[in-house]
Amino acid sequence: MKNLLGSSIKELEDVALNYGQAAFRGRQIYKWIYNYKNKKKNIDQIEVLPLDFRKKLRDEGFKVSELKLQEKNFANDGTLKLLLATDDNESIECVGIPTEKRLTACLSSQVGCPMDCKFCATGKEGLKRSLKASEILDQILFIENEMNRKVTNIVFMGMGEPLLNIDDMLLSIRSIKDDFQISQRKITVSTVAVPKMINKLSEKSFQILGNCQFTLAISLHASNQKTRETIIPSAKNYDIKKIIEDSKQFVRDTGRRVSFEYLMLSEVNDKLEHANELSNLLKGFQCHVNLIQYNQIDDVEFKRASLKNLQLFQSRLSNNGIAVSLRKSRGLDKNAACGQLRQNARKK
Ligand code: SF4
């Protein structure tokens, strides 16, 4: 199968020329693919193309979209969560988070995940495989189609560890930037941090994209190594101080500040002593902390921190000179935590 999604104008012009068509037919395919108003993502639906050309493309195995809708859930706040089936019968999740001005797509980069974070439903199932760039991009098409709006922002915070799928993730970012016309500055790559991969991310980004302007968000979730290892077992291979060192290098290499994600877990990391420890770890460094409310999942011992602790923690960081914001949980009523839809579907 040859997926046209993620192809540049030049590549699609070449496809047209290869099948004896004029180059402008390639540009017509390009315009059709990236127009969110086109609901049906298969070759037969590209009605501006001559019938025989569409037939040839279809017979040769060309496709635009390869994922299939398995389940769709709208939460009361308008958040959309989709479960999509891949060609090899796996399923992945993506989420559309609307506000008045923005539509943020939360994308998966892998089927399952090998990182085994203790608070995450996806981590419980291990890794099946990494997604191809076209499968990552297809999630955007689905969100745009279902929500009838253009996606404006992207976060790689769905299933999987993006830094273990760097090449395809960066190829998808190239298309998000050039074809979906979403600036790199509106893209966030979220990682739980894998040894040596932060440096590799900036290096490969310069190779593939020519620069590195997206936001790197590191799931820190703790103020010291010991606590971090209880939340993220894979953290034992990567000392928290080394993560901060590598993050500082990322800032020097790219000029972009780093975000640190901090999931507030009751009795684990939500005390003022943790806020002070985190402040010491991050002081003098161009970064930002996002405090996140935890979405409870089945079979997990962690509990959501109280709003009071959340607010005290936030004020302490702020008073200590650390840039901090509170990220509200969206779509809580519809299996909002990463991996929950897939987990529920497998239980059925
Ligand atoms: S939180 Fe992210 S990195 Fe950790 S197991 Fe879940 S999907 Fe993987």
Coordinates of C-alpha atoms and ligand atoms in Angstrom, one line a residue:
M1 CA 0.0 0.0 0.0
K2 CA 1.2 3.5 -0.8
N3 CA -0.2 6.2 1.3
L4 CA -0.5 9.6 -0.3
L5 CA -0.9 11.3 3.1
G6 CA 2.2 13.2 4.1
S7 CA 3.4 13.6 0.4
S8 CA 4.6 17.0 -0.6
I9 CA 3.2 18.8 -3.7
K10 CA 6.3 17.8 -5.7
E11 CA 5.9 14.1 -4.7
L12 CA 2.2 14.2 -5.8
E13 CA 3.1 15.9 -9.1
D14 CA 5.6 13.1 -9.7
V15 CA 2.8 10.5 -9.0
A16 CA 0.6 12.2 -11.6
L17 CA 3.4 12.4 -14.1
N18 CA 4.3 8.7 -13.6
Y19 CA 0.7 7.8 -14.5
G20 CA 0.7 9.9 -17.7
Q21 CA -1.2 12.8 -16.2
A22 CA -0.3 16.5 -16.2
A23 CA 1.5 17.8 -13.0
F24 CA -1.5 19.9 -12.0
R25 CA -3.4 16.7 -11.2
G26 CA -0.9 16.1 -8.4
R27 CA -1.7 19.6 -7.1
Q28 CA -5.4 18.7 -7.2
I29 CA -4.7 15.7 -5.0
Y30 CA -2.7 17.8 -2.6
K31 CA -5.5 20.4 -2.3
W32 CA -8.1 17.7 -1.8
I33 CA -6.1 15.8 0.9
Y34 CA -5.4 18.7 3.1
N35 CA -8.9 20.3 2.9
Y36 CA -10.6 19.3 6.1
K37 CA -14.0 19.8 4.6
N38 CA -13.4 16.7 2.4
K39 CA -15.0 14.0 4.6
K40 CA -14.3 10.9 2.7
K41 CA -10.6 10.1 2.5
N42 CA -10.4 7.6 -0.3
I43 CA -9.2 8.0 -3.8
D44 CA -12.6 7.5 -5.4
Q45 CA -13.9 10.5 -3.7
I46 CA -11.4 12.9 -5.4
E47 CA -13.9 13.8 -8.1
V48 CA -11.8 16.5 -9.7
L49 CA -9.6 13.7 -11.1
P50 CA -10.5 11.8 -14.2
L51 CA -12.1 8.4 -13.5
D52 CA -9.5 6.4 -15.2
F53 CA -6.7 8.1 -13.2
R54 CA -8.5 7.4 -9.9
K55 CA -9.0 3.8 -11.0
K56 CA -5.3 3.4 -11.8
L57 CA -4.3 4.8 -8.4
R58 CA -6.7 2.6 -6.6
D59 CA -5.6 -0.5 -8.6
E60 CA -1.9 0.3 -7.8
G61 CA -2.8 0.3 -4.1
F62 CA -2.7 4.0 -3.4
K63 CA -4.6 5.3 -0.3
V64 CA -5.2 8.5 1.5
S65 CA -6.4 7.2 4.8
E66 CA -5.7 3.8 6.3
L67 CA -7.2 4.0 9.7
K68 CA -10.8 3.1 10.5
L69 CA -13.1 4.6 13.1
Q70 CA -13.8 2.1 15.9
E71 CA -15.4 4.2 18.6
K72 CA -16.2 7.9 19.1
N73 CA -16.9 9.7 22.4
F74 CA -17.9 13.3 22.9
A75 CA -17.5 14.6 26.5
N76 CA -19.8 17.2 27.9
D77 CA -17.1 19.9 27.4
G78 CA -16.9 19.1 23.7
T79 CA -13.7 17.1 23.9
L80 CA -13.7 14.3 21.3
K81 CA -11.9 11.0 21.9
L82 CA -11.5 8.6 19.0
L83 CA -10.5 4.9 18.9
L84 CA -9.1 4.1 15.5
A85 CA -8.2 0.7 14.0
T86 CA -5.0 0.2 12.1
D87 CA -4.6 -2.1 9.0
D88 CA -3.1 -4.8 11.2
N89 CA -6.1 -4.8 13.6
E90 CA -4.5 -2.8 16.4
S91 CA -6.2 0.2 17.9
I92 CA -4.9 3.6 18.8
E93 CA -6.5 6.7 20.4
C94 CA -6.5 10.4 19.6
V95 CA -8.3 13.3 21.1
G96 CA -9.6 16.6 19.8
I97 CA -9.7 19.4 22.4
P98 CA -11.7 22.4 21.3
T99 CA -11.8 25.9 22.7
E100 CA -13.3 28.9 20.9
K101 CA -10.1 29.8 19.1
R102 CA -8.2 26.5 19.0
L103 CA -8.6 22.9 18.2
T104 CA -5.8 20.9 19.7
A105 CA -5.2 17.3 18.4
C106 CA -3.6 15.0 20.9
L107 CA -1.9 12.3 18.8
S108 CA -0.5 8.8 19.4
S109 CA 3.0 7.9 18.2
Q110 CA 3.0 4.2 18.9
V111 CA 0.5 1.3 19.4
G112 CA 0.9 0.7 23.1
C113 CA 4.0 1.9 24.9
P114 CA 7.1 0.2 26.4
M115 CA 7.6 2.8 29.2
D116 CA 5.3 1.3 31.8
C117 CA 4.5 4.5 33.7
K118 CA 2.5 3.4 36.7
F119 CA -0.3 6.0 36.3
C120 CA -1.0 5.1 32.7
A121 CA -3.4 2.6 31.1
T122 CA -1.4 2.4 27.9
G123 CA 1.8 1.5 29.7
K124 CA 0.1 -1.6 31.2
E125 CA -0.1 -3.3 27.8
G126 CA 3.5 -2.9 26.6
L127 CA 4.5 -1.9 23.1
K128 CA 3.0 -3.5 19.9
R129 CA 4.7 -1.3 17.3
S130 CA 5.6 2.3 16.3
L131 CA 3.2 4.2 14.0
K132 CA 4.2 5.3 10.5
A133 CA 4.1 9.0 9.7
S134 CA 1.0 8.5 7.6
E135 CA -0.8 6.8 10.5
I136 CA 0.1 9.8 12.8
L137 CA -1.2 12.3 10.2
D138 CA -4.4 10.2 9.6
Q139 CA -5.4 11.0 13.2
I140 CA -5.5 14.7 12.4
L141 CA -7.8 14.0 9.4
F142 CA -10.1 12.0 11.6
I143 CA -10.3 14.8 14.2
E144 CA -10.9 17.5 11.6
N145 CA -13.5 15.4 9.8
E146 CA -15.4 14.5 13.0
M147 CA -15.2 18.0 14.5
N148 CA -15.7 19.8 11.2
R149 CA -12.9 22.3 12.0
K150 CA -9.3 22.7 11.2
V151 CA -6.8 21.5 13.8
T152 CA -4.7 24.5 15.0
N153 CA -2.4 22.9 17.6
I154 CA -0.8 19.5 18.0
V155 CA 0.4 17.7 21.1
F156 CA 2.2 14.3 21.0
M157 CA 0.7 13.2 24.3
G158 CA -1.4 10.2 23.2
M159 CA -0.3 6.6 23.3
G160 CA 3.4 5.8 23.0
E161 CA 6.8 7.4 23.7
P162 CA 7.5 9.8 20.7
L163 CA 11.3 9.7 21.3
L164 CA 11.2 6.0 20.5
N165 CA 9.7 6.8 17.1
I166 CA 11.7 9.9 16.3
D167 CA 12.0 9.5 12.5
D168 CA 8.4 9.0 11.7
M169 CA 7.3 11.5 14.3
L170 CA 9.6 14.2 12.7
L171 CA 8.4 13.2 9.2
S172 CA 4.8 13.8 10.4
I173 CA 5.9 17.1 11.9
R174 CA 7.3 18.1 8.5
S175 CA 3.9 17.5 6.9
I176 CA 2.0 19.1 9.8
K177 CA 4.1 22.2 9.2
D178 CA 4.2 22.3 5.4
D179 CA 0.9 20.6 4.4
F180 CA -1.5 21.1 7.3
Q181 CA 0.0 24.6 7.7
I182 CA 0.4 24.4 11.4
S183 CA 3.5 26.3 12.7
Q184 CA 6.1 24.2 14.6
R185 CA 5.6 26.6 17.5
K186 CA 2.1 25.2 17.9
I187 CA 3.4 21.6 18.2
T188 CA 4.4 20.0 21.5
V189 CA 6.4 16.8 21.8
S190 CA 5.9 15.2 25.1
T191 CA 8.3 12.6 26.4
V192 CA 8.9 10.7 29.6
A193 CA 12.6 11.1 28.8
V194 CA 14.7 8.3 27.3
P195 CA 18.5 8.4 27.8
K196 CA 20.5 10.2 25.0
M197 CA 17.3 10.8 23.0
I198 CA 16.7 14.5 24.0
N199 CA 20.0 15.3 22.3
K200 CA 19.1 13.1 19.3
L201 CA 15.7 14.8 19.0
S202 CA 17.2 18.3 18.4
E203 CA 20.0 16.8 16.2
K204 CA 17.5 14.9 14.0
S205 CA 15.1 17.8 14.0
F206 CA 17.7 20.0 12.4
Q207 CA 18.4 17.3 9.8
I208 CA 14.8 16.6 8.9
L209 CA 13.0 20.0 9.5
G210 CA 16.0 22.4 9.1
N211 CA 15.4 23.7 12.6
C212 CA 13.8 22.7 15.9
Q213 CA 11.0 25.1 16.9
F214 CA 8.4 22.8 18.5
T215 CA 8.0 22.7 22.3
L216 CA 9.6 19.8 24.2
A217 CA 7.5 18.8 27.2
I218 CA 9.2 16.4 29.6
S219 CA 7.0 14.3 32.0
L220 CA 9.0 14.8 35.2
H221 CA 6.2 14.1 37.7
A222 CA 8.7 14.1 40.6
S223 CA 11.2 16.4 42.4
N224 CA 13.7 13.7 43.1
Q225 CA 15.0 10.5 41.6
K226 CA 13.6 8.1 44.2
T227 CA 10.0 9.4 43.9
R228 CA 10.3 9.4 40.1
E229 CA 11.3 5.8 40.0
T230 CA 8.2 4.8 42.0
I231 CA 6.0 6.5 39.4
I232 CA 8.0 5.7 36.2
P233 CA 10.0 2.5 36.6
S234 CA 12.0 3.2 33.4
A235 CA 13.4 6.3 35.2
K236 CA 16.0 4.2 36.9
N237 CA 18.0 4.3 33.7
Y238 CA 18.1 8.1 33.6
D239 CA 18.9 10.2 36.6
I240 CA 16.7 13.2 37.1
K241 CA 19.7 15.6 37.3
K242 CA 21.0 14.3 34.0
I243 CA 17.5 14.9 32.5
I244 CA 17.8 18.5 33.6
E245 CA 21.3 18.8 32.2
D246 CA 20.2 17.4 28.8
S247 CA 17.2 19.7 28.9
K248 CA 19.5 22.7 29.4
Q249 CA 21.5 21.5 26.4
F250 CA 18.3 21.4 24.4
V251 CA 17.5 25.0 25.3
R252 CA 21.1 26.0 24.2
D253 CA 20.8 24.1 20.9
T254 CA 17.3 25.2 19.9
G255 CA 16.6 28.5 21.8
R256 CA 13.3 27.0 22.9
R257 CA 12.4 26.8 26.6
V258 CA 11.5 23.3 27.9
S259 CA 8.2 22.5 29.6
F260 CA 8.1 20.1 32.6
E261 CA 4.8 18.2 33.1
Y262 CA 4.0 17.4 36.7
L263 CA 1.1 15.1 37.5
M264 CA -0.1 15.9 41.0
L265 CA -0.6 12.6 42.9
S266 CA -1.9 12.6 46.4
E267 CA 0.6 11.7 49.1
V268 CA 3.3 11.0 46.5
N269 CA 4.5 14.3 45.1
D270 CA 2.0 17.0 46.1
K271 CA 3.5 18.5 49.3
L272 CA 5.2 21.9 49.7
E273 CA 8.5 20.2 50.4
H274 CA 8.3 18.7 46.9
A275 CA 7.5 22.2 45.5
N276 CA 10.7 23.5 47.1
E277 CA 12.7 20.6 45.9
L278 CA 11.4 21.0 42.4
S279 CA 12.2 24.8 42.5
N280 CA 15.8 24.0 43.5
L281 CA 16.1 21.5 40.6
L282 CA 14.8 24.0 38.0
K283 CA 16.1 27.4 39.2
G284 CA 18.0 29.5 36.8
F285 CA 16.8 27.6 33.8
Q286 CA 14.6 28.7 30.9
C287 CA 11.6 26.4 31.6
H288 CA 8.0 26.2 32.5
V289 CA 6.1 23.8 34.8
N290 CA 2.6 22.5 33.9
L291 CA 0.8 21.1 36.9
I292 CA -1.7 18.4 35.8
Q293 CA -4.7 17.0 37.6
Y294 CA -4.7 13.2 37.5
N295 CA -7.4 11.2 35.7
Q296 CA -8.0 8.2 37.8
I297 CA -7.9 4.8 36.1
D298 CA -8.8 1.3 37.2
D299 CA -6.3 -1.0 38.9
V300 CA -3.9 1.9 39.8
E301 CA -3.0 2.9 43.3
F302 CA -2.5 6.6 42.7
K303 CA -5.1 9.2 43.7
R304 CA -5.7 12.6 42.4
A305 CA -4.2 15.4 44.6
S306 CA -6.7 17.8 46.2
L307 CA -7.4 21.2 44.6
K308 CA -6.1 22.8 47.7
N309 CA -2.7 21.1 47.4
L310 CA -2.6 21.9 43.8
Q311 CA -3.1 25.6 44.4
L312 CA -0.6 25.7 47.3
F313 CA 2.0 23.8 45.2
Q314 CA 1.4 26.3 42.3
S315 CA 1.8 29.4 44.5
R316 CA 5.0 28.0 46.1
L317 CA 6.6 27.4 42.7
S318 CA 5.5 30.8 41.6
N319 CA 6.9 32.5 44.8
N320 CA 10.2 30.6 44.2
G321 CA 10.4 32.2 40.8
I322 CA 9.4 29.2 38.7
A323 CA 7.0 29.8 35.7
V324 CA 4.1 27.6 36.4
S325 CA 0.5 27.0 35.1
L326 CA -2.3 24.6 35.9
R327 CA -3.6 22.4 33.2
K328 CA -7.2 21.6 33.6
S329 CA -8.3 18.1 32.8
R330 CA -10.6 17.9 29.8
G331 CA -13.1 15.3 28.8
L332 CA -13.1 13.7 32.3
D333 CA -16.4 12.0 31.8
K334 CA -15.4 10.0 28.8
N335 CA -12.3 7.9 29.7
A336 CA -10.1 10.9 29.4
A337 CA -6.8 9.3 30.5
C338 CA -4.5 8.0 27.9
G339 CA -5.1 4.4 26.9
Q340 CA -8.5 4.0 28.6
L341 CA -10.6 3.7 25.5
R342 CA -8.3 1.1 24.1
Q343 CA -8.2 -0.8 27.4
N344 CA -12.0 -0.8 27.6
A345 CA -12.4 -1.9 24.0
R346 CA -10.1 -4.9 24.7
K347 CA -12.0 -5.9 27.8
K348 CA -15.3 -6.1 25.7
Ligands
SF4_1 S1 2.5 8.0 30.1 FE1 3.2 8.1 28.0 S2 5.3 7.2 28.1 FE2 4.2 6.6 30.0 S3 3.4 4.6 29.6 FE3 1.8 6.1 29.1 S4 2.0 6.5 26.9 FE4 3.9 5.5 27.6

